[in-house]
Tab-separated table of C-alpha atoms and ligand atoms in Angstrom:
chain	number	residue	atom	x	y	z
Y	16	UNK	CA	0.000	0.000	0.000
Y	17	UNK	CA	1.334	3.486	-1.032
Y	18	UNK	CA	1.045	5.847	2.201
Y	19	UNK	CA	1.911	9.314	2.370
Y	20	UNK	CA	1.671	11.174	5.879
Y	21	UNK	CA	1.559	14.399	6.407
Y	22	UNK	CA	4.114	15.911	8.798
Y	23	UNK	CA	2.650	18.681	11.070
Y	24	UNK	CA	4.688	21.417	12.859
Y	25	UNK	CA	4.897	25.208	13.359
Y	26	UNK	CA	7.848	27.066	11.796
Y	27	UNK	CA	10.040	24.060	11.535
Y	28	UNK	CA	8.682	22.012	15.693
Y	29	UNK	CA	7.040	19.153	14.740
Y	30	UNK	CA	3.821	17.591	16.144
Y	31	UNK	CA	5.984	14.595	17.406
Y	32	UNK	CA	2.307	12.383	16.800
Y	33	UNK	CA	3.503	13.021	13.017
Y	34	UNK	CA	6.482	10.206	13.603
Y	35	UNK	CA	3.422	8.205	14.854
Y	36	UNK	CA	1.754	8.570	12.203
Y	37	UNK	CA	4.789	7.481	9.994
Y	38	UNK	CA	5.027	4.624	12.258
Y	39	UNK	CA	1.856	3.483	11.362
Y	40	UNK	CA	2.066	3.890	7.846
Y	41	UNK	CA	4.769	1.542	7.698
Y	42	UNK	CA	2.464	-0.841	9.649
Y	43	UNK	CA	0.555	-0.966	6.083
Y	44	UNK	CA	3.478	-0.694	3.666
Y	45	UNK	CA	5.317	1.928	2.386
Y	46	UNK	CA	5.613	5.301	3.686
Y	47	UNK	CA	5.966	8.821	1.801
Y	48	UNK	CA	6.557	11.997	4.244
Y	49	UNK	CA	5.246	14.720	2.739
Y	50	UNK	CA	6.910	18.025	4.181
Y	51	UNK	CA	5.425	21.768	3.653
Y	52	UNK	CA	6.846	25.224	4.639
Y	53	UNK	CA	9.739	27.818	4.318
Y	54	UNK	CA	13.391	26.392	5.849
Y	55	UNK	CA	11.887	23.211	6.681
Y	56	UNK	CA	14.734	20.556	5.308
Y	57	UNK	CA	15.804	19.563	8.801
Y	58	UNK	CA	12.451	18.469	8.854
Y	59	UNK	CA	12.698	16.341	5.834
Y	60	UNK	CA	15.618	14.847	7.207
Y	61	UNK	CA	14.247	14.458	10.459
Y	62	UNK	CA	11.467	12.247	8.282
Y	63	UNK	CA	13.799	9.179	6.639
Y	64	UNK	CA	15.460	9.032	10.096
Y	65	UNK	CA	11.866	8.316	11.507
Y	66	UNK	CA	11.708	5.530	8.944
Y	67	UNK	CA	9.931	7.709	5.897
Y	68	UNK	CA	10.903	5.575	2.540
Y	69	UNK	CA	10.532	8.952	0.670
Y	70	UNK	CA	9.916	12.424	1.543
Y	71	UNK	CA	7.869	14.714	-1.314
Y	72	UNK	CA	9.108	18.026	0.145
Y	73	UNK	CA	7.193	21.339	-1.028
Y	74	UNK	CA	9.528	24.077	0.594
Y	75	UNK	CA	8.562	27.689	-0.300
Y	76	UNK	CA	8.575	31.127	1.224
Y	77	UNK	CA	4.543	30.763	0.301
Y	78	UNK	CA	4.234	28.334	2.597
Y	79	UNK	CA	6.204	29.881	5.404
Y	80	UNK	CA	2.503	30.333	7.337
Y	81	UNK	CA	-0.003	27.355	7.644
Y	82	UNK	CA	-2.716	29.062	5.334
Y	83	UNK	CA	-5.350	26.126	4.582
Y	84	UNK	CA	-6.051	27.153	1.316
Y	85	UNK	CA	-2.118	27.088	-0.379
Y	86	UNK	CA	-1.129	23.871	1.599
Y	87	UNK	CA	-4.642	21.809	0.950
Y	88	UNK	CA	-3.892	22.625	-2.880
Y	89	UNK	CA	-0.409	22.184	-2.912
Y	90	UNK	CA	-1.395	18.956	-1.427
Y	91	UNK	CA	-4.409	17.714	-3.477
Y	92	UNK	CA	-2.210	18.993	-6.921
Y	93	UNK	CA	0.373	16.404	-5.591
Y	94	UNK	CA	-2.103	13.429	-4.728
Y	95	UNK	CA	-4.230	13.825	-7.759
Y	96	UNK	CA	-0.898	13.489	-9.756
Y	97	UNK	CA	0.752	10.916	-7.877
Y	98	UNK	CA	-2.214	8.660	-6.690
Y	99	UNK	CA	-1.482	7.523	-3.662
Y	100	UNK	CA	-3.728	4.695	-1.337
Y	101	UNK	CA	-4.102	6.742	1.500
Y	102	UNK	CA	-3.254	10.178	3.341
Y	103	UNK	CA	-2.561	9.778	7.476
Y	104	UNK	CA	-2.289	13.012	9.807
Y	105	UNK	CA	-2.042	13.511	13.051
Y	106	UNK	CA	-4.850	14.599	14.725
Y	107	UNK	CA	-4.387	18.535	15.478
Y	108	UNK	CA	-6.292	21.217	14.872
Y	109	UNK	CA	-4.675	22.195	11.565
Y	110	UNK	CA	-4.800	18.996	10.200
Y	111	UNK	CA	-8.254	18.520	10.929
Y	112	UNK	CA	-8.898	21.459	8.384
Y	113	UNK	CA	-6.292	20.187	5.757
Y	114	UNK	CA	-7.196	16.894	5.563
Y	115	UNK	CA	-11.058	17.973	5.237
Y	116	UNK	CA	-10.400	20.358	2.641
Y	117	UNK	CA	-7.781	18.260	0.913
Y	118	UNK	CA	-10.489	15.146	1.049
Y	119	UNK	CA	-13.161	17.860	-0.644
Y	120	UNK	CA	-10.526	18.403	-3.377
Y	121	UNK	CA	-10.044	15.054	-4.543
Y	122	UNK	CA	-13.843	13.785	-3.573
Y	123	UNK	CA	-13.051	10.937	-0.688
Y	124	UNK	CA	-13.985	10.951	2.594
Y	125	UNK	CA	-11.686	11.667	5.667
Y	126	UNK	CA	-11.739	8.984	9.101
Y	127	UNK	CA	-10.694	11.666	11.878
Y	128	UNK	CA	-9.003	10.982	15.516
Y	129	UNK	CA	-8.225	6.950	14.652
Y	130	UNK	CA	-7.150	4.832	17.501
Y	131	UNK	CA	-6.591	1.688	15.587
Y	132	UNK	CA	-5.675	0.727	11.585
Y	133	UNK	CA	-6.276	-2.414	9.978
Y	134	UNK	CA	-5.576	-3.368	6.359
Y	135	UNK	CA	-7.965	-5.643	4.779
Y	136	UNK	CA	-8.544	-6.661	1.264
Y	137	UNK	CA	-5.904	-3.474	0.134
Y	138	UNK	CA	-8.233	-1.389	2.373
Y	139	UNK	CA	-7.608	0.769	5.412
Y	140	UNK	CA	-10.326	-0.081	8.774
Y	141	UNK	CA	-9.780	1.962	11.252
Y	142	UNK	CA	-11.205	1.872	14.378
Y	143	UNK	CA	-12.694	5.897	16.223
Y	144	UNK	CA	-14.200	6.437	19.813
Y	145	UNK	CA	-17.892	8.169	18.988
Y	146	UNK	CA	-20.272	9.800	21.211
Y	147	UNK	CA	-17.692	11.000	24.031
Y	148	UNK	CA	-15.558	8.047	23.857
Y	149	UNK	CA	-18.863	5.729	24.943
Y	150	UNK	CA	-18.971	3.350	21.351
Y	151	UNK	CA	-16.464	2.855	19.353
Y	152	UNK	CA	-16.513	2.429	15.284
Y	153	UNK	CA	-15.145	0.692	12.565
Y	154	UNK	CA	-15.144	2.111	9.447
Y	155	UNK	CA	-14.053	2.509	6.100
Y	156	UNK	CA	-14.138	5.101	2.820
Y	157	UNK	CA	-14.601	3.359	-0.053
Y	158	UNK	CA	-12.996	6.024	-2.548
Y	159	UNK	CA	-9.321	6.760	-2.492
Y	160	UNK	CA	-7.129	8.169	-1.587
Y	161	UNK	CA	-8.186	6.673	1.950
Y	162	UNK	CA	-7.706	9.952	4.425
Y	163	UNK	CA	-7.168	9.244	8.310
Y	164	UNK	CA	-6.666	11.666	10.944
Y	165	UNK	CA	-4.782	9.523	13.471
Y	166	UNK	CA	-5.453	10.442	17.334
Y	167	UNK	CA	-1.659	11.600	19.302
Y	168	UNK	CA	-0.503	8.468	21.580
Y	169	UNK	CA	-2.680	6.074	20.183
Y	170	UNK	CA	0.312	4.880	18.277
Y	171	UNK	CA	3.740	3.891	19.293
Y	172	UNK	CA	6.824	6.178	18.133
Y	173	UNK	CA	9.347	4.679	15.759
Y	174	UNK	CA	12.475	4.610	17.554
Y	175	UNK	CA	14.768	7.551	15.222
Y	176	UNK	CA	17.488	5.960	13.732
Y	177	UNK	CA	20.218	9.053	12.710
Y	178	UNK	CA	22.327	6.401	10.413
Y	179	UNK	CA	18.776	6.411	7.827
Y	180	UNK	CA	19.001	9.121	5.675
Y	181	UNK	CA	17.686	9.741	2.035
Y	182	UNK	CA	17.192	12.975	-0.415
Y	183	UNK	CA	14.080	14.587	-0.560
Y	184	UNK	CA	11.832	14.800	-3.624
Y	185	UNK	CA	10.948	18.525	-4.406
Y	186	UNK	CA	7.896	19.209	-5.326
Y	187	UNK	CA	5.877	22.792	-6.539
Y	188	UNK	CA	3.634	24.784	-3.810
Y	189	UNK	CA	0.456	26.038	-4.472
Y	190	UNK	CA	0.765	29.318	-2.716
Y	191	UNK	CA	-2.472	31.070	-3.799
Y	192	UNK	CA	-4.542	31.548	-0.707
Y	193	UNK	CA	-7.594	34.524	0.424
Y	194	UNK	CA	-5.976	34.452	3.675
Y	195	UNK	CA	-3.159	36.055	5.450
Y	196	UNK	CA	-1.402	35.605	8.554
Y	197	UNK	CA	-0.561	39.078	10.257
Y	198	UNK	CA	0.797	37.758	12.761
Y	199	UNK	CA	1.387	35.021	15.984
Y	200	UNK	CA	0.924	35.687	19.851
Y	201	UNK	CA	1.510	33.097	22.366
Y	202	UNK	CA	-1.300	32.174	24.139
Y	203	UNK	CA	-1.423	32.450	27.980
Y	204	UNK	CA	0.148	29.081	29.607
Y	205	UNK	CA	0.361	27.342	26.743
Y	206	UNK	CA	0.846	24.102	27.616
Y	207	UNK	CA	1.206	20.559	25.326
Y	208	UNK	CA	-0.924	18.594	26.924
Y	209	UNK	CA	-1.342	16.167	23.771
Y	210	UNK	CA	1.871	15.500	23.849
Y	211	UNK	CA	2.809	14.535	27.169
Y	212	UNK	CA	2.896	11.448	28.777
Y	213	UNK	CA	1.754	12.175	32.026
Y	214	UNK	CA	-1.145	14.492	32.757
Y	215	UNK	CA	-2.331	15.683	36.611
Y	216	UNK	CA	-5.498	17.650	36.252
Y	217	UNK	CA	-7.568	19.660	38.606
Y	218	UNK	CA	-11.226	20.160	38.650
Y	219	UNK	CA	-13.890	22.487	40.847
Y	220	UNK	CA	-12.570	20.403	43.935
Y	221	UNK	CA	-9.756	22.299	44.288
Y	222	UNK	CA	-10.898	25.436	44.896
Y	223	UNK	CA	-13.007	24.654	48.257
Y	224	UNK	CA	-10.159	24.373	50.640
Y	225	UNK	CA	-11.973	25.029	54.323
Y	226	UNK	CA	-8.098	25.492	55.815
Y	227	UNK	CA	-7.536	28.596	53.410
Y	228	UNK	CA	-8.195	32.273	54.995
Y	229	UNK	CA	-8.051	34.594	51.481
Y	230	UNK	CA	-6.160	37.825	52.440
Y	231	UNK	CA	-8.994	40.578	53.121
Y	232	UNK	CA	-9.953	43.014	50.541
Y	233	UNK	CA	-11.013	40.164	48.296
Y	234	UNK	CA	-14.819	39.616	47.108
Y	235	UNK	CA	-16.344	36.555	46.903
Y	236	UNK	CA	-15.302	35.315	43.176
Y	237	UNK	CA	-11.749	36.879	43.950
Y	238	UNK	CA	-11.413	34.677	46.807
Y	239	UNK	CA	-12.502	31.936	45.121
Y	240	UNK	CA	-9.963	31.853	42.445
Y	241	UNK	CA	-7.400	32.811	45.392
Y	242	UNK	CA	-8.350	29.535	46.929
Y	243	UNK	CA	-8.542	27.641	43.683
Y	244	UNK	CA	-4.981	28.930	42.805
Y	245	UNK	CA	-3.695	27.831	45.900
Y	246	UNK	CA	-5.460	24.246	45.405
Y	247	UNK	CA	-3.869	24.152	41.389
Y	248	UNK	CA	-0.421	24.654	43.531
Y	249	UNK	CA	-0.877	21.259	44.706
Y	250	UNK	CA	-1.496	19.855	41.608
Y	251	UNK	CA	1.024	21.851	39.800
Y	252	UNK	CA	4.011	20.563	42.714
Y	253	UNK	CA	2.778	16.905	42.007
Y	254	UNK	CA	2.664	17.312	38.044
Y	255	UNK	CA	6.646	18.874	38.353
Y	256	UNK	CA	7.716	16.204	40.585
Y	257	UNK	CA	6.016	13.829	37.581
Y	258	UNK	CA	7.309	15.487	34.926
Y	259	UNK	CA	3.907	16.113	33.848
Y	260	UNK	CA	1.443	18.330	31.750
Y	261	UNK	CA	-1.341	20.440	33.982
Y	262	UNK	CA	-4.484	19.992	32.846
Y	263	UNK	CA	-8.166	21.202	34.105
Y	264	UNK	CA	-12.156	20.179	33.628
Y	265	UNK	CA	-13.662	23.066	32.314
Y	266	UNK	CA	-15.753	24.446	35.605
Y	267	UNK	CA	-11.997	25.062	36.665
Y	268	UNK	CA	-11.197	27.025	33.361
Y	269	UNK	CA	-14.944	28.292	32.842
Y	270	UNK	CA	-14.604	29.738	36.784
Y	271	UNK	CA	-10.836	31.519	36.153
Y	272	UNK	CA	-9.041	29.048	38.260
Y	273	UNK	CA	-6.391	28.274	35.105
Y	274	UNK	CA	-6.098	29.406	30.806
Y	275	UNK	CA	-8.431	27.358	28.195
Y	276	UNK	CA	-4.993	26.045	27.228
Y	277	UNK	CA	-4.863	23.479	30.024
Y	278	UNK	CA	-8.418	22.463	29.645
Y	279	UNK	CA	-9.557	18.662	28.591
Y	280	UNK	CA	-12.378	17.286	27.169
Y	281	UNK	CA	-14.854	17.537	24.292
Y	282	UNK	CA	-14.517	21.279	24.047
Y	283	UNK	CA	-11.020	21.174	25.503
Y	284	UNK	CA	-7.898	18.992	24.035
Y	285	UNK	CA	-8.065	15.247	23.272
Y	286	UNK	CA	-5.411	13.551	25.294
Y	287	UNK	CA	-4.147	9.981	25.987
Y	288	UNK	CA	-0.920	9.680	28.140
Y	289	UNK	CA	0.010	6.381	29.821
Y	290	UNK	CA	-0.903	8.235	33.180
Y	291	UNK	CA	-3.770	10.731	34.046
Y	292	UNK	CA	-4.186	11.846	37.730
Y	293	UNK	CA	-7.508	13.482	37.827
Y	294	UNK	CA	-8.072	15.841	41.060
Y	295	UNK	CA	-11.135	16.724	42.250
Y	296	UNK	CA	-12.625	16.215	38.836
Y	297	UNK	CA	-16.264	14.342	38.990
Y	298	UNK	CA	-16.097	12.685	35.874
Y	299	UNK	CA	-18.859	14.441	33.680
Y	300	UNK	CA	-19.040	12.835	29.503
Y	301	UNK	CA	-17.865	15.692	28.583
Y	302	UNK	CA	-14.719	15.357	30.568
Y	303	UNK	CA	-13.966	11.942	30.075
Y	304	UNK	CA	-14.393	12.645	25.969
Y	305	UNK	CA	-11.226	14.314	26.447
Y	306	UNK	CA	-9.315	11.452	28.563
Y	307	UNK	CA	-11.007	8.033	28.874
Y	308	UNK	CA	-8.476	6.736	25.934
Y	309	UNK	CA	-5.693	7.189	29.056
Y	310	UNK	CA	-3.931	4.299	29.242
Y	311	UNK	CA	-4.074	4.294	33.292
Y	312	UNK	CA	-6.248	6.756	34.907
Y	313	UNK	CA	-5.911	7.559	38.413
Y	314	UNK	CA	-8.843	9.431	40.373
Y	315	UNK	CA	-8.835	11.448	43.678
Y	316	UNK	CA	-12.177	12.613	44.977
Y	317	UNK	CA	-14.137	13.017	48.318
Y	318	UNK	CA	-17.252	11.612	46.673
Y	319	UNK	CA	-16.774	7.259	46.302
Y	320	UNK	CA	-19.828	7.942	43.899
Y	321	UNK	CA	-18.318	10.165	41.497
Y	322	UNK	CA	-18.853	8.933	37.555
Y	323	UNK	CA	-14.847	9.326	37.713
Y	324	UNK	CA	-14.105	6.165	39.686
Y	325	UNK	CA	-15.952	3.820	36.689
Y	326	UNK	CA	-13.513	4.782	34.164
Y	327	UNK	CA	-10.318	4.948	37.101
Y	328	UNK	CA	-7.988	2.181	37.561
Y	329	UNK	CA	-6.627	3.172	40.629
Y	330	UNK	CA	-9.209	5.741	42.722
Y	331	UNK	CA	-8.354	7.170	46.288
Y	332	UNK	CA	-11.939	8.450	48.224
Y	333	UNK	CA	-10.292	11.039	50.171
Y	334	UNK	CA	-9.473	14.841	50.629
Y	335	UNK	CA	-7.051	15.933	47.772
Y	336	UNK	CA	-5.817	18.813	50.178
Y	337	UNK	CA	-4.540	16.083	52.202
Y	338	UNK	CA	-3.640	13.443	49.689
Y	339	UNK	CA	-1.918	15.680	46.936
Y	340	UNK	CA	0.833	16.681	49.306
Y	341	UNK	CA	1.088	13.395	50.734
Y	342	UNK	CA	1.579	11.971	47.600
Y	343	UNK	CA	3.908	14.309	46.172
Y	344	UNK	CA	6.328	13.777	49.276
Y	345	UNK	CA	5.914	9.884	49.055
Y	346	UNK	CA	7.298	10.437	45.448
Y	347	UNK	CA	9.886	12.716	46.295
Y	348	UNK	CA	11.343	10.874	48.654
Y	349	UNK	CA	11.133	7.574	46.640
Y	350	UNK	CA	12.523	9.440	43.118
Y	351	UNK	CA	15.240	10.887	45.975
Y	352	UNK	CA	14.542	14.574	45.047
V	413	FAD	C1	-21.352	21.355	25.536
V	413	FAD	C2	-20.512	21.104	26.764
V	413	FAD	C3	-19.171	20.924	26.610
V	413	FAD	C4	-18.355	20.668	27.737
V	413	FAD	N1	-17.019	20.464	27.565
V	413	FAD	C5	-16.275	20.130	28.642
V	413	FAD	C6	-14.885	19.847	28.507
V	413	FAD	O1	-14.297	19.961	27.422
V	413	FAD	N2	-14.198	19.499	29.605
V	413	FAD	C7	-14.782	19.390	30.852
V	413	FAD	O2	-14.088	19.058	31.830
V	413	FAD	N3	-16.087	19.676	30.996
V	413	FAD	C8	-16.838	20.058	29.935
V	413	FAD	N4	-18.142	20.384	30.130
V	413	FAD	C9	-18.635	20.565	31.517
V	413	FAD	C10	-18.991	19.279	32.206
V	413	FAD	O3	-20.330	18.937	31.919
V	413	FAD	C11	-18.840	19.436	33.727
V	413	FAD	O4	-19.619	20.514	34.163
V	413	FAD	C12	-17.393	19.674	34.196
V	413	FAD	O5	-16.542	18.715	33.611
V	413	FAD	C13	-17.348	19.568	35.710
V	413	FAD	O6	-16.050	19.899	36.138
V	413	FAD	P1	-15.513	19.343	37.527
V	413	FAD	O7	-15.541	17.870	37.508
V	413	FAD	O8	-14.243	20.049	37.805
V	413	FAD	O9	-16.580	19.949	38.571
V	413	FAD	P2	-17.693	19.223	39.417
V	413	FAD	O10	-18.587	18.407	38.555
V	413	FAD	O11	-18.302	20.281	40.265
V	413	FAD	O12	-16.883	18.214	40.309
V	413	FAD	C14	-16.030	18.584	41.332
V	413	FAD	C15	-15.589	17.294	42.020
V	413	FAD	O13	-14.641	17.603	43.025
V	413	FAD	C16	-14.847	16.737	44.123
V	413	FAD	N5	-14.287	17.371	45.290
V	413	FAD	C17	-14.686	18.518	45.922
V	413	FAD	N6	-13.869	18.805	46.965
V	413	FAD	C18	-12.944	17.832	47.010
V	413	FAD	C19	-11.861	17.568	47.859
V	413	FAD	N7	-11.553	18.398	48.868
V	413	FAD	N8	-11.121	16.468	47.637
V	413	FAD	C20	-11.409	15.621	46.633
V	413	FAD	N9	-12.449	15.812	45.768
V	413	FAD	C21	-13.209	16.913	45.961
V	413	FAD	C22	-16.345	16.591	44.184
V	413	FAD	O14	-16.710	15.383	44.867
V	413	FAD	C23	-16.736	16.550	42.714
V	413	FAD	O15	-16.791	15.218	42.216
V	413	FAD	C24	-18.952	20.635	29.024
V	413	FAD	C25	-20.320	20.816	29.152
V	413	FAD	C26	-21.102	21.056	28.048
V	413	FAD	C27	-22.580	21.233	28.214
């Protein structure tokens, strides 16, 4: 089978799920990176040590910004020339768009945020989580090129090997586009919570901390988000002593205890590390859309009925004010920090 896969990044730092993705390409045959931007031959090089067979490389000053319009053309031009079986992404929020608007260009049908490939009579299965991670699917598109957005951590990394190396294969951009990009600011705490491996998040628990006396002058709401910021320390000194990612439900975003950045679920990031810790967190669908993939989930919360606990391995029914510093001292002391 002739894969390409589409290598994501921002000025030149890749979405590591991309080597994923080219992992799992090779799981069906072949593999074809397929590289887009300004400066970006590192990247290209970066691709055949990842285990790409070849690397179509469309490097342009045109494509210095991720405009939708320049790289889905540049992109469907390519495919409708070269005919390959099937386009992979990783799922991000860029290649959601491309690989929709690419998948309108050459008339298939795109699979989006894949846990699981299968090839079957020359065709690509894959397998999704629907309806908040409840069912999942098995499906297939029946015209070609076959176009799967492939969900970060749901596939092992290739191990990079710097002795591969190979030449790319230039190839013309498409650099047309409506739109312009003025201009980049970071967003407050922004955080990578779909790459990392280990997430501690903290919900609306841990912002009612009875112990707590808010310094006076504050009103109500400020001392709530006092309190809560004092409660995200804890999960903050236990995510550090991790090496984690911080992330949040959204009553803790929604109420100004931390940024959107850090929040997970179905209107927040998409995450599956091998460990999520969640704090305080009651375990609403629209949480658990965001992290039931986890490969271990871990739950701390007062309430032994909370919906968290069903989808928990390990849960602990107790106070996180108590337990989070406890537990971050017991792994201090064992890691010898
Ligand atoms: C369209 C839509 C989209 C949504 N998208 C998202 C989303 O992306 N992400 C998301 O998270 N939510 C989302 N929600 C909101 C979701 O329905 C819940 O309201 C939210 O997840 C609840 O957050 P929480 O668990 O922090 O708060 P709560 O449900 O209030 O739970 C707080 C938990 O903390 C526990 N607790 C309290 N004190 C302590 C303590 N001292 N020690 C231990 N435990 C304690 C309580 O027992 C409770 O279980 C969405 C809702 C809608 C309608």
């Amino acid at each position: 089978m002739k894969t390409w896969v589409y290598i994501d990044h921002f000025k030149g730092q890749v979405v590591p799920a991309s080597w994923e993705a080219v992992g799992a390409g090779k799981t069906l045959g072949s593999v074809t990176a397929i590289v887009f931007g300004s400066g970006v031959d590192a990247l290209a090089k970066s691709a055949f040590t990842y285990g790409a067979d070849e690397v179509l490389l469309a490097d342009d000053p045109g494509l210095a910004d991720y405009r939708p319009e320049a790289y889905a053309s540049t992109l469907s031009a390519l495919a409708a020339e070269q005919k390959p079986d099937a386009i992979l992404f990783p799922t991000t929020t860029r290649s959601r768009e491309l690989a929709g608007m690419t998948a309108i260009d050459l008339k298939t049908g795109v699979m989006v945020d894949v846990t699981a490939l299968e090839l079957k009579d020359g065709r690509i299965i894959v397998t999704r989580p629907i309806y908040a991670g409840k069912l999942f699917t098995r499906e297939t598109c029946s015209a070609s090129p076959q176009i799967v957005t492939l969900r970060g951590r749901a596939f092992p990394r290739p191990a990079q090997d710097a002795g591969k190396s190979g030449t790319p294969t230039k190839v013309a951009a498409k650099t047309d586009a409506t739109t312009q990009v003025e201009g980049y600011t970071t967003a407050e705490g922004g955080v990578s919570l779909i790459d990392a491996g280990v997430i501690v998040s903290g919900g609306r628990g841990v912002s009612n901390n009875p112990a707590l006396t808010p310094p006076g002058g504050l009103d109500e709401k400020q001392a709530e988000i006092w309190k809560a910021q004092q409660g995200f320390t804890l999960v903050k000194d236990l995510a550090s002593e991790l090496g984690a990612a911080v992330g949040a439900s959204r009553a803790a975003v929604d109420a100004g205890y931390v940024p959107y950045a850090h929040q997970v679920g179905q209107t927040g990031k998409v995450v599956s590390p091998d460990l999520y810790i969640a704090c305080g967190i009651s375990g609403a669908i629209q949480h658990l859309a965001g992290m039931r993939t986890s490969k271990m989930i871990v739950a701390i919360n007062k309430d032994g009925e909370a919906p968290i606990f069903k989808v928990a391995r390990y849960g602990v029914v107790g106070d996180l004010f108590q337990i989070l510093p406890a537990l971050t001292a017991a792994l201090k002391s064992k890691l010898g920090k």
